[in-house]
Tab-separated table of C-alpha atoms and ligand atoms in Angstrom:
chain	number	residue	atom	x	y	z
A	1	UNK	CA	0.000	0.000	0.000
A	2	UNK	CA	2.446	2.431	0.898
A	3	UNK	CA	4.586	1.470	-2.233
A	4	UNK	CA	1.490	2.221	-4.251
A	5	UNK	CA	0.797	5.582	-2.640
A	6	UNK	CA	4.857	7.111	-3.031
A	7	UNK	CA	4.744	5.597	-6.770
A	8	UNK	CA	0.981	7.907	-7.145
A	9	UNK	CA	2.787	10.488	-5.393
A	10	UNK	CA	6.177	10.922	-7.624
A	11	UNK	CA	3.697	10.627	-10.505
A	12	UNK	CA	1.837	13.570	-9.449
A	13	UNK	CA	4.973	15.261	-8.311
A	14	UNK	CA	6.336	15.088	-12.024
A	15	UNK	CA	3.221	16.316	-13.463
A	16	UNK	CA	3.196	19.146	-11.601
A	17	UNK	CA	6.869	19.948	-12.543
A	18	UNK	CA	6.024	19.781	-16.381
A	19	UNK	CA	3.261	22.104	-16.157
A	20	UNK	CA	5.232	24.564	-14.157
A	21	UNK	CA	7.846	24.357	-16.914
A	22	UNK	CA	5.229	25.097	-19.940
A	23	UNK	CA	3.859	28.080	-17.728
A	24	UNK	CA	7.559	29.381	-17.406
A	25	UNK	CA	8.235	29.327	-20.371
A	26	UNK	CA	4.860	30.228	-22.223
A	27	UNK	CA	4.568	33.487	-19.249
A	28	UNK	CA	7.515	35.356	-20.718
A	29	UNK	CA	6.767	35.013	-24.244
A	30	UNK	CA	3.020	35.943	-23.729
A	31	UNK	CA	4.612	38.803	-21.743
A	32	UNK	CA	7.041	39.752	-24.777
A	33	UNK	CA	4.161	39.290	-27.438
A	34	UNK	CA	1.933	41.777	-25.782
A	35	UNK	CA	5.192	44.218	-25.378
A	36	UNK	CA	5.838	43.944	-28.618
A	37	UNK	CA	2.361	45.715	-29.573
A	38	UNK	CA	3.157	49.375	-28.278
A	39	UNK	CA	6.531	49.359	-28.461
A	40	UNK	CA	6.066	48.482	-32.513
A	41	UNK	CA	3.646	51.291	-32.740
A	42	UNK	CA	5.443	53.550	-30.857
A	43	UNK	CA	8.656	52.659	-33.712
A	44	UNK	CA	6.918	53.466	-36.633
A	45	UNK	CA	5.497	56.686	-35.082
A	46	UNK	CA	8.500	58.277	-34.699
A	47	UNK	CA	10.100	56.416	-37.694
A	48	UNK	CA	7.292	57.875	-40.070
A	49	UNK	CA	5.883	61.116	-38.154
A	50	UNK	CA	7.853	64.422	-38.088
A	51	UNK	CA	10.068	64.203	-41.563
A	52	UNK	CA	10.347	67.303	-41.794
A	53	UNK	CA	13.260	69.069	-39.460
A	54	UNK	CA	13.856	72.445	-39.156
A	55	UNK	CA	17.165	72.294	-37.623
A	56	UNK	CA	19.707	69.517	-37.085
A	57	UNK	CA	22.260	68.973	-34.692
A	58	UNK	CA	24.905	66.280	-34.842
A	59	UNK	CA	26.059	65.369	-31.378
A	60	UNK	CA	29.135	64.033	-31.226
A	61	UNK	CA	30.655	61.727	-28.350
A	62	UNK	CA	34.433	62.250	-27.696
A	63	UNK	CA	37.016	61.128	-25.248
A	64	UNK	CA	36.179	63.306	-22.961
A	65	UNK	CA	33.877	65.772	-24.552
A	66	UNK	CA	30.572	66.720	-26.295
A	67	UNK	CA	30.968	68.333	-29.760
A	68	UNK	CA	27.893	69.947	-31.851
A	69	UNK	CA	27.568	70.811	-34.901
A	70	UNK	CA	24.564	72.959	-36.920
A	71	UNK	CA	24.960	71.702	-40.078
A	72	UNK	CA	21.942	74.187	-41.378
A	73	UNK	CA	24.176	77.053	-39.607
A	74	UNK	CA	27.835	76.299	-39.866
A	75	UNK	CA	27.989	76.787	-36.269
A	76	UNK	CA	30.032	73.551	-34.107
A	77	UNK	CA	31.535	73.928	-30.995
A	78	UNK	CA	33.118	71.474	-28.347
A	79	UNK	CA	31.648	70.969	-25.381
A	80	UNK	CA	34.272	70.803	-22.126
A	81	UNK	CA	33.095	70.554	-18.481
A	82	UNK	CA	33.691	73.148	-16.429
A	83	UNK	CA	36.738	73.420	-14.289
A	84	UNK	CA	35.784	73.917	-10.043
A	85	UNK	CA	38.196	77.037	-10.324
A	86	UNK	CA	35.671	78.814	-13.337
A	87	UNK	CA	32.404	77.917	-11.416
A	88	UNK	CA	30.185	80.895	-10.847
A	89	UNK	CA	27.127	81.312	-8.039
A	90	UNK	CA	24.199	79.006	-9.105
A	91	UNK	CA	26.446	76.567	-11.607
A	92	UNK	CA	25.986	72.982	-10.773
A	93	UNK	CA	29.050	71.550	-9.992
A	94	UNK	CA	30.589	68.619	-12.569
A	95	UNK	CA	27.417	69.463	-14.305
A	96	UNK	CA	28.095	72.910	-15.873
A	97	UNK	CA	30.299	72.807	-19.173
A	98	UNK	CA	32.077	75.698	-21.159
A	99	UNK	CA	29.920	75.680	-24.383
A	100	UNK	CA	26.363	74.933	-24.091
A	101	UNK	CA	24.165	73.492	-26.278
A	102	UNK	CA	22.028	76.403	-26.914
A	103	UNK	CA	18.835	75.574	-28.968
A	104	UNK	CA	15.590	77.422	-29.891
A	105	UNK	CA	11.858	77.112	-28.508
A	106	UNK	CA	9.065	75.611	-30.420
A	107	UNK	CA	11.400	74.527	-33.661
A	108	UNK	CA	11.313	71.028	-34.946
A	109	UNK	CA	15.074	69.658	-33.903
A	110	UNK	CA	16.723	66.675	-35.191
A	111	UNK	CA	19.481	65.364	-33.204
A	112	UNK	CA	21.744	63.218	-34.609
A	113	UNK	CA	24.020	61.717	-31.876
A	114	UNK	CA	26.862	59.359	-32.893
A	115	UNK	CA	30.593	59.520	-31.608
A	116	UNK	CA	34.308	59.041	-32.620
A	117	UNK	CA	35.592	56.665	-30.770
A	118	UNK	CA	33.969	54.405	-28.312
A	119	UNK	CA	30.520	54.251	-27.147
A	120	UNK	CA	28.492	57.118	-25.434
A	121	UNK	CA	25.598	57.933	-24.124
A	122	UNK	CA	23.527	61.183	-24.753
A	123	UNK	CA	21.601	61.126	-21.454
A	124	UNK	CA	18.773	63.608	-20.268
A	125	UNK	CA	17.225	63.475	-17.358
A	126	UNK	CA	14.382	65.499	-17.388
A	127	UNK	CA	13.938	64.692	-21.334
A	128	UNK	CA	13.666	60.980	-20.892
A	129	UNK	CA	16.137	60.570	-23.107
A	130	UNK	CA	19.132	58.121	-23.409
A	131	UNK	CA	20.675	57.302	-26.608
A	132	UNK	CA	23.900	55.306	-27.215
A	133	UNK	CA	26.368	57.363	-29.438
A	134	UNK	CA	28.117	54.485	-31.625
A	135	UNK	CA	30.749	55.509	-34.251
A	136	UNK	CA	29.815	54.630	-37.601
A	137	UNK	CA	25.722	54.892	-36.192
A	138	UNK	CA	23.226	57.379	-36.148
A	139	UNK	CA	21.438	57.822	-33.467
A	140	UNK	CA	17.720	59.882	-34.051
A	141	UNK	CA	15.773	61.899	-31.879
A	142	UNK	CA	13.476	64.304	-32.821
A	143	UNK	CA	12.228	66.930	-30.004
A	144	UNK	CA	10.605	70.090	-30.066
A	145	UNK	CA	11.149	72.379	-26.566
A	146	UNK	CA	8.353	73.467	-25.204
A	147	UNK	CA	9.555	75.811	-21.976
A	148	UNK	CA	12.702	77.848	-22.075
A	149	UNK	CA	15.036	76.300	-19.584
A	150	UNK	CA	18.662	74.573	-18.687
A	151	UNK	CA	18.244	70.687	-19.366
A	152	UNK	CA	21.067	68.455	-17.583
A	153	UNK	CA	22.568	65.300	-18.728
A	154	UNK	CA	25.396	63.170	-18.074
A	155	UNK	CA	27.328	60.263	-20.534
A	156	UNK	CA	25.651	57.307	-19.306
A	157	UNK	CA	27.503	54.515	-20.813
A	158	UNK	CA	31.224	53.624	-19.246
A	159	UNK	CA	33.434	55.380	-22.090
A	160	UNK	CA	36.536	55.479	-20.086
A	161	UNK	CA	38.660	57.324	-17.303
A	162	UNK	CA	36.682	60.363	-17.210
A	163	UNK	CA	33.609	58.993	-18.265
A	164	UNK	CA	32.471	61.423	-15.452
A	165	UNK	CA	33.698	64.541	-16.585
A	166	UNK	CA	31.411	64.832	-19.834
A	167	UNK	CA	28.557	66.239	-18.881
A	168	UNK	CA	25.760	67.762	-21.170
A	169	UNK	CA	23.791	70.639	-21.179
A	170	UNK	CA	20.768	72.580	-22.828
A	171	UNK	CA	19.826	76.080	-22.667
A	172	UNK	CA	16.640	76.693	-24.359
A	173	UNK	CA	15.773	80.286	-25.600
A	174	UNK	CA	14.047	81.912	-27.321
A	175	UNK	CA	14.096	82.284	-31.387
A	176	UNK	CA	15.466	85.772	-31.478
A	177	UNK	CA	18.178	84.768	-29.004
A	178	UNK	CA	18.466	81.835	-30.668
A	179	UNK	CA	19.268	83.902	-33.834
A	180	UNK	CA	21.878	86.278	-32.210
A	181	UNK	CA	23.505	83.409	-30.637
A	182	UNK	CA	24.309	81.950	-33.488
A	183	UNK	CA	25.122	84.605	-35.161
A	184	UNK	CA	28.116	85.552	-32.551
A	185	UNK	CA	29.482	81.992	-32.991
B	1	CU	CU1	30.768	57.857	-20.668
């Protein structure tokens, strides 16, 4: 009897086991399948809405700077952090840089962020933005401001000794500023 009961008993045991198995497996891909939904949509949205750019700016990733470039302006610049000794009242420290990457308000931008050596990462906090900067790959985003402010970022992908000390920022003005800036430069 008892011989009867443990063979019942394993037999249950490994039924149980194979079901769990099918559920592990089939949960994740049911879970990827209705991901993939959105995200698709969301791909082709930006892939196919916005064409048209009124101003592009190629980021550039270096060891161990930011350079821009306005290609419809002939205005580029490299982008250095700012040394503790040049700080003035109301910078944020190993945030603030020399140049910033000054950009008009309610203009359809094009960034195109890539890099010249080894991989980046164009990170903005308050943008939700993080895109890898990959030599020999362009990297999209399209953004129109919408308030006139300083926007913050950091490198956010391990690109060396002073992956630290490359900081980005964003000063959004507005057009006429825009204008004069980039006139002076
Ligand atoms: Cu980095």
């Amino acid at each position: 009897m008892f011989f009867k009961f443990e063979k019942f008993f394993f037999k249950i045991k490994k039924v149980e086991y194979q079901l769990g198995e099918l559920i592990c497996r089939l949960v994740p891909v049911l879970i990827l399948l209705i991901q993939i939904v959105p995200s698709l949509g969301i791909l082709f949205y930006y892939g196919l809405i916005n064409l048209n750019r009124d101003l592009r700016i190629k980021v550039v990733g270096n060891q161990w700077f930011w350079s821009y470039e306005y290609r419809n302006l002939g205005v580029s610049f490299d982008s250095y952090i700012k040394s503790l000794d040049l700080l003035e009242l109301g910078d944020q420290r190993t945030l603030e840089v020399d140049n910033r990457c000054v950009l008009p308000l309610n203009i359809n931008l094009r960034f195109c962020i890539t890099s010249s050596d080894v991989i980046h990462a164009w990170a903005l906090n308050s943008l939700r933005v993080k895109l890898d900067a990959i030599r020999g790959i362009l990297s999209i985003l399209n953004y129109n401001f919408r308030v006139v402010g300083l926007f913050y970022g950091q490198c956010r992908e391990i690109c060396g000794a002073n992956h630290r000390f490359i900081p980005i920022v964003l000063e959004v003005v507005l057009f006429d500023f825009f204008k004069n800036w980039s006139l002076v430069n």
